Amino acid sequence: MKKETMGFKGGFHLLDAYPLPFCTIIDEISSDGAPEQFQFPVTGQKIEHVIVNLCPTEPWALPNWVILKHKTAAFLSMLKEIKTSYFSDARFHLAINEKEDRAVEDAVNFARAEDWIKVIPLCAKYPQDDPVILAQVLLGMDVSFGQDIKSLGILIVDAQTVSAMYEQGIMRKDVNSRYVVLSGTGLRENEIIRAELGTSVEKILKNKVKDASTCRVFMNGPLRGKEISDFSQKIDWSVNNIVVFEEKSRKVLFPMFKADELAFTTSLLGELRRCVYCNFCDDICPVDLEPALYYHSYIRGEKHKARLYNMGKCIECGLCSFICPSKLELLKIIRECKALDKHE
Amino acid sequence: MKKFLKPIEPLLDKGLNTAESFIHTHRKVNFFFGAVFEAFDGLIRNPKETAQSPPFIRHNYDVKRFMGAVLVALVCGWVLPAIYLYGWQCVVPKLIVSFVAGVFIADFLWVIIAREEHIAEGGFVTCLFIPAILPPQAPLWLIGLGAALAIIFRNILGGVGNNLVNPALFSRLFLTICFPAFLVTGYQMPLIGTQGIHTVPQGLDAVTHATPFTAFKTSGEVASYLSLLLGTATGSLGETCRLALILSGLWLIKVKVANWRVPVSYLGSVFIFSVFFSLILGKAVAPPFFQLLSGGLILGAFFMATDPITTTYNQTAKWIFGAGCGFITVLIRDFTTLPEGVMYAILLMNLLAIPIQSLMVKIRYRL
């Protein structure tokens, strides 16, 4: 099978920009009460396509080697058993990071003998693993942001979910814990831990944070995730990672020589300015929008006009705000204008 | 550098914090020096704002670096070659006058009067353009007046981000109308005797020569392409060494500060239209390669037309913008008595960029 280069315009190589080293030490953390159980992701709908996503694009997300343990063939035979027991008439699509040569080779060798699975090596640039982009690149289907993709017969699972499905569905074992990646400048060390479902964030971060008063905690990454202020919140299966950033809310002298010190914090890394029409936002947009148009409509007070510029296609990946040299809050503006849409 | 800065860092930080709190508590001091302090502070310190809404991580690229890249490209593109070609006595005083008049007088006064704007690095870019687009023997007061006019004009329209047309070119247009004598003469041959420092303030010196385009219009003489490329032909101070301008322009495109579509379509359309008119009219119009290499075209195409604020935002519309610039340039050069058309072409297309942009938005989103 020839190596296909599939993808989309725009996007950003987060993995190259923020290389995060992880040690292999894995802590086990148990919850206080009885741990919650893993819910098998299928509840009666007919699934036609299963996309197995082995292409995490965010450096703070769970890397593949934690689950695969460099044994891709064993993982794929696990996948085969799941297919025969649960998804006998579904097609499987394996999205895999093209840079992980050995895994790609193993998967391609495996898929040569099987006709139910297709291996697609992908460039791991953010937001390649977004459901909308995956469905579009792999299946050629137009899915809109926020739509329930299971109702379209598509199931997207990551490596950890596959292994949990195998353990619960085939081995008949209880699955009540998952890997969570802890990273960020606010922590003493970047770690991968195994925590029981239902453990509170407070317990997970205990003794790991440098200085609790100047830290901000984000669940599922600083780009797409949520900030959490209530640390008694319990983690469930959807929590892939927790990122803790230092809050650099003071002026830093000579920022040009301290790029590494400032880069992985919540700092805006620049002054708020007017839009200079630099075209960075539409160059980086993965769904080919022009976010600056929304900004211009917004500051003129024409929120309704902003929605005319294909706003429904936006997948809220946050790259426009991320790249903007004028540090404009483009994602906030987009969400505000979208919310206007719902009220009517 | 880092090691050298380390011991003074805490001291400097404390000093700046004290000064900041002093300025903010004293209203009169804040009125006169608040903006100056803010500008200086912004140059060496990172602001304390943090991301309050998602995404909570931001890229390490801000407008300062954006403008810094333009400054670096301009210094390599015209300041260094001009110092070599005309001598530092000609270039350095002009730069100093331009910065003092533009940034340190016009911008500071404006901030005190209007109180809305911040002093920003955009002014340096404009003031670095002013000497480049005026003749080498332009008197210093003309440079200062041009820089001040450019900054005031830009600020009246609302500062960086709101200017309709390129402020440096607008200022040159103004000077062309008011002081035509200084803009059609004063083109000194490069590498022939540097000016003495005492003659600098008066400007006009003895040895002047027609620009290649004026020479073509009067006698039909075409300058050698190599002299045009290397900068040994006459021209405005910053436009002569085209090789350096092209190289630094390409670097600007590589770091994505300049959009490649504008220079490609601008130079491409100049070439196409001049070939077209040459085929029809023969020797009466300038040949295509001479058009590409003469006048301010290279400086204009790589540095002025690509100014992101005054072009269209839409990427497809940038092709139309560049093509329009090229068409108007060739028209003015071939069919009017004016010696050069780049300035008029860019200014006109800056204004036309607004309807082009809204037209492209309407087509793209089917409004």
XYZ file of C-alpha atoms in Angstrom:
711
model
C 0.000 0.000 0.000
C 1.453 3.327 -0.970
C 1.876 5.939 1.685
C -0.955 8.361 1.263
C -0.558 11.891 2.402
C -3.992 13.006 3.354
C -4.816 16.104 5.206
C -6.213 19.557 5.181
C -5.058 23.104 4.585
C -3.790 25.000 7.590
C -3.296 23.513 11.015
C -0.271 23.752 13.246
C 2.436 21.322 14.341
C 1.946 21.580 18.077
C 4.070 18.494 18.708
C 7.093 20.213 17.167
C 6.431 23.549 18.827
C 6.044 22.195 22.344
C 8.054 19.002 22.780
C 7.091 17.577 26.154
C 9.288 14.904 27.691
C 7.500 12.247 29.699
C 9.119 9.859 32.106
C 7.815 6.301 31.981
C 7.058 6.176 35.693
C 3.390 5.643 36.158
C 1.668 6.283 39.451
C -1.445 4.485 40.534
C -3.999 6.693 42.234
C -7.139 5.263 43.738
C -10.331 7.155 44.359
C -11.827 7.649 47.808
C -15.157 6.005 47.150
C -15.995 3.078 44.923
C -14.522 3.677 41.453
C -16.856 4.216 38.552
C -17.009 1.744 35.694
C -16.040 2.253 32.086
C -19.115 2.582 29.868
C -18.954 0.626 26.662
C -19.288 3.338 24.000
C -22.015 1.680 21.888
C -25.622 1.724 22.965
C -27.647 0.095 20.256
C -26.986 2.404 17.304
C -25.858 0.846 14.081
C -22.204 1.629 13.489
C -20.923 1.600 9.925
C -17.493 3.150 10.356
C -15.132 2.815 13.273
C -12.238 5.269 13.248
C -9.391 4.199 15.491
C -7.412 7.323 16.207
C -3.745 6.580 16.840
C -2.742 10.067 15.854
C -2.777 12.351 18.881
C -1.776 15.823 17.755
C -1.439 17.624 21.048
C 1.804 17.222 22.990
C -0.096 17.059 26.275
C -2.331 14.209 25.087
C -1.683 10.558 25.882
C 1.104 9.266 23.618
C 0.510 6.023 21.732
C 3.348 4.052 23.292
C 1.633 3.987 26.682
C -1.126 1.734 25.369
C 0.546 0.102 22.397
C 3.816 -0.576 24.230
C 5.437 -0.695 20.761
C 3.481 -3.841 19.939
C 1.156 -2.646 17.230
C 0.372 -6.138 15.913
C -0.906 -7.294 19.305
C -3.084 -4.205 19.522
C -4.504 -4.864 16.081
C -5.364 -8.462 16.895
C -7.213 -7.101 19.930
C -9.054 -4.812 17.565
C -9.935 -7.795 15.365
C -11.549 -9.611 18.258
C -13.592 -6.527 19.114
C -14.673 -6.304 15.494
C -15.821 -9.912 15.273
C -17.755 -9.722 18.532
C -19.323 -6.284 18.312
C -18.924 -4.547 14.950
C -19.120 -7.417 12.492
C -20.396 -5.320 9.579
C -18.477 -2.100 10.223
C -15.459 -0.856 8.336
C -12.433 0.069 10.403
C -10.179 3.038 9.627
C -6.891 3.238 11.450
C -5.553 6.788 11.530
C -1.930 6.573 12.507
C 0.855 9.110 12.924
C 3.036 8.845 9.809
C 6.131 9.723 11.803
C 5.912 6.555 13.913
C 7.526 4.430 11.215
C 7.525 1.086 13.019
C 3.901 1.288 14.023
C 2.890 2.300 10.502
C 4.886 -0.606 9.043
C 3.370 -3.112 11.461
C -0.128 -1.836 10.789
C 0.321 -1.905 7.012
C 1.663 -5.472 7.192
C -1.282 -6.494 9.328
C -3.834 -4.807 7.079
C -2.456 -6.507 3.969
C -4.098 -9.772 4.995
C -7.311 -8.222 6.285
C -9.947 -6.532 4.195
C -11.981 -4.934 6.982
C -9.372 -2.448 8.044
C -7.716 0.395 6.196
C -4.545 2.002 7.515
C -4.197 5.708 6.848
C -0.908 7.349 7.865
C -1.639 10.958 8.757
C 0.428 14.011 9.442
C 0.057 14.739 13.146
C -0.700 18.403 12.931
C -3.348 19.882 15.159
C -6.393 19.563 14.783
C -6.102 16.398 12.674
C -7.734 14.334 15.433
C -10.841 16.491 15.603
C -13.946 14.399 14.800
C -15.049 16.772 12.019
C -11.654 16.698 10.303
C -11.257 12.937 10.766
C -14.656 12.232 9.241
C -13.891 14.563 6.364
C -10.357 13.345 5.631
C -10.946 9.628 6.181
C -14.528 9.143 5.058
C -15.187 12.196 2.933
C -18.267 12.944 4.995
C -19.384 16.426 5.943
C -20.029 16.555 9.650
C -20.814 19.804 11.349
C -19.273 20.822 14.630
C -21.137 19.632 17.699
C -23.215 17.099 15.758
C -23.714 13.676 17.367
C -21.545 11.621 15.040
C -22.755 8.306 16.459
C -26.163 9.001 14.921
C -24.387 9.100 11.534
C -22.997 5.617 12.185
C -19.458 6.758 12.942
C -17.617 5.757 16.086
C -14.299 7.411 16.882
C -12.187 5.689 19.514
C -8.667 6.246 20.752
C -6.135 3.585 21.731
C -7.083 3.625 25.383
C -10.777 3.148 24.657
C -9.984 0.194 22.384
C -7.987 -1.494 25.098
C -10.756 -0.845 27.639
C -13.361 -2.244 25.247
C -11.226 -5.333 24.838
C -10.751 -5.865 28.546
C -14.388 -5.328 29.389
C -16.054 -6.827 26.342
C -13.792 -9.780 25.558
C -11.850 -10.544 28.734
C -14.866 -9.732 30.955
C -12.737 -7.774 33.382
C -13.731 -4.650 35.265
C -12.252 -1.475 33.826
C -12.290 1.263 36.414
C -9.113 3.225 35.884
C -7.493 5.118 33.043
C -4.270 6.820 32.108
C -4.211 10.550 32.598
C -1.347 12.716 31.398
C -0.190 15.456 33.725
C 1.974 18.143 32.190
C 2.705 21.849 32.202
C 5.018 24.432 33.644
C 3.127 24.519 36.924
C 4.067 20.930 37.772
C 7.293 19.614 39.195
C 7.470 16.930 36.546
C 5.516 15.785 33.543
C 3.942 12.476 34.419
C 1.616 9.831 33.168
C -0.526 8.392 35.917
C -3.135 5.691 36.129
C -6.084 6.970 38.112
C -9.328 5.303 39.061
C -12.409 6.868 37.544
C -14.030 9.145 40.076
C -10.824 10.379 41.639
C -10.923 14.086 42.350
C -8.551 16.439 40.557
C -7.315 17.661 43.927
C -6.128 14.189 44.841
C -4.408 13.653 41.515
C -2.489 16.912 41.703
C -1.538 16.555 45.355
C 2.198 17.121 45.931
C 2.777 17.590 42.227
C 2.083 21.308 41.808
C 4.911 23.796 42.326
C 2.930 26.710 43.694
C -0.813 26.324 44.048
C -1.523 30.054 44.254
C -0.135 30.932 40.801
C -1.401 27.966 38.846
C -4.251 27.402 36.489
C -5.536 23.940 35.732
C -7.000 22.868 32.411
C -8.732 19.632 31.643
C -8.125 18.133 28.187
C -5.542 20.654 27.154
C -5.297 24.429 27.057
C -6.522 24.696 23.468
C -9.763 22.762 23.400
C -10.242 22.053 27.087
C -11.914 23.734 30.002
C -10.369 25.596 32.865
C -11.295 24.065 36.201
C -11.689 26.070 39.335
C -13.506 23.401 41.387
C -10.801 20.922 42.283
C -13.177 18.481 43.935
C -14.391 17.673 40.417
C -14.072 13.971 39.656
C -12.457 12.648 36.533
C -14.362 10.417 34.149
C -13.439 8.541 30.991
C -13.451 11.684 28.841
C -10.525 13.200 30.746
C -7.435 12.464 28.728
C -5.039 14.898 30.293
C -4.674 17.630 32.849
C -2.430 20.599 32.084
C -1.236 22.906 34.822
C 0.190 26.243 33.743
C 2.035 28.879 35.671
C 0.131 32.149 35.656
C 2.722 34.730 34.666
C 0.662 37.736 35.673
C 3.628 40.020 36.166
C 5.779 41.853 33.697
C 8.787 39.881 32.535
C 11.961 41.686 31.570
C 13.597 40.991 28.187
C 11.049 38.503 26.839
C 13.080 38.087 23.640
C 15.747 36.164 25.547
C 13.277 34.147 27.596
C 11.178 32.421 24.979
C 11.496 29.052 26.687
C 10.514 30.429 30.076
C 7.343 32.074 28.806
C 6.292 29.723 26.029
C 4.310 27.155 27.985
C 2.352 29.472 30.279
C -0.918 31.370 30.086
C 0.934 34.559 29.159
C -0.401 36.319 26.076
C 3.217 36.805 24.949
C 2.525 40.186 23.480
C 0.451 43.301 23.638
C -3.165 43.588 22.651
C -3.302 45.503 19.399
C -5.634 46.154 16.535
C -5.979 43.659 13.737
C -3.146 44.247 11.259
C -4.688 42.007 8.561
C -1.654 39.738 8.605
C -3.623 36.734 7.249
C -2.159 34.414 9.891
C -5.618 33.353 11.063
C -6.935 32.300 7.677
C -3.635 30.633 6.775
C -3.832 28.465 9.871
C -7.575 27.781 9.839
C -8.132 24.046 9.232
C -11.618 24.552 7.770
C -10.747 27.444 5.455
C -12.505 30.324 7.190
C -11.462 33.943 7.551
C -11.672 34.615 11.293
C -10.610 38.264 10.993
C -13.905 38.967 9.211
C -15.740 37.927 12.381
C -13.584 40.278 14.402
C -14.300 43.195 12.086
C -18.036 42.521 12.128
C -17.933 42.159 15.891
C -16.183 45.448 16.629
C -18.581 47.234 14.303
C -21.387 45.782 16.396
C -22.699 43.591 13.598
C -22.734 40.203 15.277
C -25.505 39.008 12.975
C -23.409 39.767 9.921
C -20.542 37.678 11.246
C -22.656 34.529 10.971
C -22.982 34.995 7.223
C -19.325 34.165 6.681
C -19.719 30.373 6.984
C -19.436 30.502 10.748
C -21.241 27.172 11.086
C -18.192 25.411 9.665
C -15.977 26.507 12.561
C -14.778 23.576 14.683
C -13.643 25.821 17.553
C -10.115 24.483 17.525
C -8.805 27.807 18.834
C -5.902 28.081 16.402
C -6.911 31.564 15.217
C -6.675 33.003 18.713
C -3.536 30.957 19.305
C -1.644 32.400 16.341
C -3.001 35.981 16.300
C -0.056 38.395 16.696
C -2.426 41.107 17.893
C -3.667 38.700 20.593
C -7.322 39.137 19.668
C -9.874 36.853 21.331
C -11.187 35.406 18.089
C -12.537 32.161 19.540
C -14.457 34.076 22.193
C -15.983 36.276 19.499
C -16.923 33.240 17.402
C -18.592 31.542 20.375
C -20.472 34.711 21.245
C -21.770 35.110 17.709
C -22.711 31.433 17.541
C -24.635 31.685 20.808
C -26.621 34.516 19.242
C -27.673 32.065 16.585
C -29.126 29.644 19.114
C -31.306 32.195 20.867
C -33.347 32.914 17.775
C 23.991 38.686 26.295
C 21.840 36.716 28.720
C 24.719 36.453 31.176
C 25.432 40.131 30.877
C 21.817 41.043 31.595
C 21.349 38.736 34.552
C 22.918 40.893 37.314
C 21.124 44.109 36.288
C 17.780 42.416 35.798
C 16.322 42.584 39.341
C 17.508 46.165 39.708
C 16.003 47.216 36.398
C 12.760 45.411 37.114
C 12.418 47.113 40.483
C 13.247 50.485 39.001
C 10.665 50.113 36.255
C 8.012 49.005 38.738
C 8.712 52.010 40.946
C 8.599 54.354 37.971
C 5.346 52.789 36.819
C 3.611 53.202 40.142
C 4.970 56.759 40.437
C 3.625 57.687 37.029
C 0.243 56.159 37.705
C -0.198 57.963 41.003
C 0.765 61.413 39.691
C -1.722 62.678 37.141
C 0.379 65.446 35.649
C 3.423 63.230 35.220
C 1.192 60.617 33.633
C -0.212 63.237 31.261
C 3.169 64.118 29.800
C 5.309 61.062 30.283
C 2.870 58.186 30.665
C 2.897 57.291 26.982
C 6.672 57.603 26.716
C 7.158 55.301 29.653
C 4.589 52.871 28.305
C 6.366 52.705 24.957
C 9.759 52.168 26.551
C 8.387 49.624 28.991
C 6.657 47.767 26.159
C 9.941 47.452 24.316
C 11.821 45.623 27.056
C 9.110 43.963 29.127
C 6.445 41.431 28.350
C 2.974 42.723 29.326
C 1.331 41.094 32.286
C -1.930 40.130 30.567
C -2.753 36.457 30.568
C -5.248 34.492 28.531
C -8.657 34.742 30.181
C -10.668 32.863 27.592
C -9.855 29.769 25.552
C -7.384 28.932 24.080
C -5.269 29.378 27.152
C -1.992 29.025 25.318
C -0.807 31.578 22.782
C 1.843 31.573 20.138
C 5.043 33.431 20.776
C 4.569 35.877 17.912
C 3.297 39.393 18.328
C 2.978 42.576 16.289
C 6.321 43.741 17.661
C 8.114 40.845 16.036
C 6.038 41.331 12.902
C 7.150 44.958 12.594
C 10.662 44.038 13.764
C 10.993 41.716 10.789
C 10.040 44.562 8.440
C 12.628 46.817 10.107
C 15.356 44.194 9.733
C 14.454 43.644 6.091
C 14.464 47.382 5.392
C 17.839 47.887 7.043
C 19.350 45.067 4.981
C 17.409 46.050 1.879
C 18.197 49.724 1.621
C 20.062 51.261 4.587
C 23.237 49.179 4.290
C 23.469 49.392 0.466
C 22.728 53.127 0.589
C 25.504 53.696 3.115
C 27.857 51.887 0.755
C 26.636 53.733 -2.344
C 26.151 57.267 -1.002
C 28.257 57.319 2.153
C 27.091 57.405 5.751
C 27.103 61.210 5.763
C 24.163 61.094 3.411
C 22.150 58.302 5.073
C 22.634 58.489 8.826
C 21.584 62.138 9.387
C 18.463 61.492 7.318
C 17.518 58.501 9.420
C 18.072 60.415 12.640
C 16.012 63.381 11.437
C 13.268 61.108 10.200
C 13.016 59.210 13.496
C 13.227 62.335 15.629
C 10.625 64.237 13.630
C 8.323 61.289 13.068
C 8.440 59.169 16.185
C 9.903 61.358 18.888
C 8.092 64.582 18.043
C 4.981 63.930 15.949
C 3.982 60.659 17.609
C 4.709 61.817 21.162
C 2.807 65.070 20.696
C -0.081 63.204 19.159
C -0.260 60.799 22.072
C -0.290 63.699 24.524
C -2.994 65.539 22.565
C -5.208 62.662 21.556
C -4.519 60.235 24.416
C -6.000 57.299 22.594
C -3.067 55.956 20.709
C -0.047 54.169 22.042
C 3.383 54.863 20.698
C 4.189 51.758 18.746
C 6.895 50.351 16.557
C 4.762 50.921 13.431
C 6.071 54.494 13.369
C 9.641 53.281 12.952
C 8.681 51.362 9.827
C 7.037 54.443 8.316
C 9.948 56.691 9.260
C 12.415 54.235 7.796
C 10.556 54.458 4.490
C 10.637 58.256 4.245
C 14.354 58.769 3.398
C 14.230 55.726 1.114
C 11.605 57.171 -1.183
C 13.095 60.675 -1.426
C 16.105 61.668 -3.570
C 19.593 61.287 -2.061
C 20.114 65.030 -2.025
C 16.800 65.904 -0.397
C 17.403 68.468 2.350
C 17.006 67.310 5.928
C 14.007 69.561 6.639
C 12.149 67.856 3.794
C 12.795 64.449 5.358
C 11.662 65.688 8.769
C 8.535 67.270 7.334
C 7.751 64.096 5.414
C 8.150 61.875 8.466
C 6.019 64.137 10.654
C 3.327 64.355 7.972
C 3.257 60.596 7.536
C 2.866 59.923 11.258
C 0.237 62.633 11.761
C -1.709 61.450 8.749
C -1.600 57.862 9.982
C -2.722 58.856 13.461
C -5.587 60.991 12.163
C -6.972 57.963 10.369
C -6.794 55.948 13.598
C -3.274 54.620 13.956
C -1.706 51.352 12.939
C -4.438 49.028 11.748
C -6.818 51.736 10.589
C -4.815 53.583 7.949
C -6.450 53.571 4.560
C -3.360 54.185 2.478
C 0.336 53.738 3.062
C 1.305 56.766 5.215
C 4.847 57.010 3.851
C 3.593 57.148 0.276
C 0.876 59.624 1.181
C 3.503 61.865 2.696
C 5.610 61.591 -0.464
C 2.572 62.507 -2.550
C 2.092 65.580 -0.391
C 5.743 66.555 -0.767
C 5.577 65.989 -4.526
C 2.719 68.435 -4.770
C 4.161 71.046 -2.427
C 7.870 70.867 -3.267
C 8.141 69.490 -6.805
C 11.571 71.031 -7.314
C 13.140 68.869 -4.632
C 11.605 65.679 -5.929
C 12.508 65.924 -9.578
C 16.078 67.006 -9.003
C 18.610 65.900 -6.445
C 19.276 62.479 -7.943
C 22.955 62.070 -7.327
C 25.101 59.491 -9.082
C 26.053 56.851 -6.536
C 29.685 56.077 -5.699
C 30.825 59.468 -7.042
C 32.239 61.437 -4.167
C 30.440 61.353 -0.860
C 28.899 64.515 0.433
C 30.848 66.492 2.968
C 29.116 66.573 6.350
C 28.707 70.373 6.175
C 26.697 70.220 2.953
C 24.179 67.708 4.277
C 21.647 70.151 5.810
C 21.350 72.208 2.614
C 20.632 69.195 0.476
C 21.139 70.139 -3.167
C 24.731 69.579 -4.151
C 26.387 69.904 -7.514
C 26.507 66.549 -9.278
C 23.005 65.483 -10.156
C 21.798 63.293 -12.930
C 18.448 62.296 -14.402
C 16.915 59.044 -13.138
C 16.974 56.164 -15.628
C 13.305 56.627 -16.384
C 13.546 60.367 -16.976
C 16.541 59.703 -19.195
C 14.497 57.170 -21.157
C 11.605 59.580 -21.555
C 13.794 62.413 -22.815
C 16.355 60.603 -24.961
C 15.163 56.993 -25.245
C 18.339 55.778 -23.563
C 18.011 52.466 -21.661
C 20.325 52.064 -18.672
C 22.251 48.801 -18.344
C 20.349 46.159 -16.411
C 23.369 45.242 -14.308
C 23.793 48.810 -13.076
C 20.102 48.927 -12.214
C 20.338 45.645 -10.316
C 23.462 46.531 -8.359
C 22.447 50.102 -7.594
C 24.993 52.090 -9.566
C 22.241 53.872 -11.483
C 20.522 56.958 -10.088
C 17.304 56.843 -8.151
C 15.770 57.567 -4.770
C 18.005 56.822 -1.829
C 16.547 53.430 -1.018
C 15.432 52.087 -4.349
C 18.683 51.780 -6.230
C 20.216 48.528 -4.996
C 17.516 46.210 -6.324
C 19.469 43.036 -5.603
C 19.492 43.678 -1.843
C 15.830 44.695 -1.967
C 14.855 41.492 -3.766
C 16.809 39.322 -1.339
C 15.403 40.946 1.778
C 11.944 40.952 0.205
C 12.218 37.215 -0.364
C 13.257 36.781 3.259
C 10.164 38.742 4.343
C 8.034 36.393 2.264
C 9.762 33.380 3.808
C 8.972 34.506 7.352
C 5.396 35.139 6.189
C 5.357 38.845 7.006
C 4.874 39.801 3.371
C 2.283 37.882 1.411
C 3.872 36.336 -1.690
C 0.767 36.914 -3.792
C 1.193 40.695 -3.917
C 4.777 40.950 -5.257
C 4.203 38.052 -7.653
C 1.059 39.561 -9.120
C 2.460 43.102 -9.093
C 5.737 42.260 -10.854
C 3.981 39.717 -13.080
C 1.377 42.178 -14.266
C 3.975 44.901 -14.860
C 5.855 42.430 -17.026
C 2.778 41.222 -18.898
C 1.347 44.688 -19.568
C 4.702 46.127 -20.605
C 5.233 43.204 -23.007
C 1.739 43.851 -24.355
C 2.313 47.582 -24.888
C 5.802 46.981 -26.293
C 4.375 44.620 -28.886
C 1.791 47.193 -29.944
C 3.758 50.416 -29.686
C 7.314 49.180 -30.148
C 10.144 51.457 -29.071
C 7.861 54.272 -27.913
C 7.362 52.561 -24.530
C 9.921 51.190 -22.118
C 10.979 47.559 -22.632
C 9.680 45.011 -20.069
C 12.889 44.199 -18.157
C 13.785 47.876 -17.957
C 10.340 48.511 -16.470
C 10.832 45.778 -13.887
C 14.222 47.018 -12.757
C 13.818 50.773 -12.867
C 12.214 53.245 -10.545
C 10.720 52.262 -7.215
C 9.011 49.150 -8.493
C 11.038 46.581 -6.547
C 10.859 48.590 -3.307
C 7.174 49.202 -3.884
C 6.297 45.632 -4.782
C 8.148 43.934 -1.930
C 7.771 46.478 0.858
C 5.009 48.987 0.177
C 2.295 47.093 -1.634
C 2.655 44.156 0.780
C 1.880 46.328 3.820
C -0.887 44.061 5.176
C -3.049 46.845 6.560
C -3.550 48.665 3.283
C -4.042 45.646 1.033
C -7.141 43.502 0.977
C -7.601 40.876 3.673
C -8.952 38.228 1.311
C -6.177 36.177 -0.274
C -7.753 35.933 -3.736
C -8.350 39.674 -3.748
C -4.611 40.186 -3.216
C -4.078 38.905 -6.758
C -6.456 41.563 -8.088
C -4.784 44.180 -5.911
C -1.320 43.353 -7.237
C -2.487 43.128 -10.823
C -4.208 46.500 -10.502
C -1.030 48.068 -9.110
C 0.946 46.705 -12.037
C -1.561 47.894 -14.613
C -1.701 51.432 -13.250
C 2.087 51.596 -12.937
C 2.584 50.646 -16.581
C -0.147 53.042 -17.717
C 1.402 55.976 -15.879
C 4.917 55.150 -16.994
C 4.032 54.650 -20.637
C 1.318 57.178 -21.344
C 1.830 60.161 -19.024
C 4.575 62.697 -18.639
C 5.194 61.651 -15.033
C 8.589 60.030 -14.549
C 7.369 57.313 -12.157
C 4.030 55.667 -11.413
C 4.612 53.280 -8.520
C 3.559 55.717 -5.825
C 0.306 56.687 -7.576
C -0.454 53.076 -8.416
C -0.064 51.832 -4.847
C -1.975 54.775 -3.359
C -4.840 54.330 -5.801
C -5.014 50.594 -5.258
C -4.879 51.089 -1.471
C -8.128 53.003 -1.817
C -9.596 50.530 -4.303
C -8.704 47.661 -1.945
C -11.830 48.404 0.077
C -14.375 47.800 -2.713
C -12.315 44.847 -4.003
C -12.377 43.294 -0.554
C -16.127 43.638 -0.123
C -16.733 42.354 -3.636
C -14.612 39.247 -2.996
C -16.370 38.610 0.317
C -19.715 38.847 -1.449
C -18.634 36.413 -4.154
C -17.042 33.968 -1.740
C -19.922 33.766 0.730
C -22.653 34.294 -1.906
C -24.189 37.247 -0.097
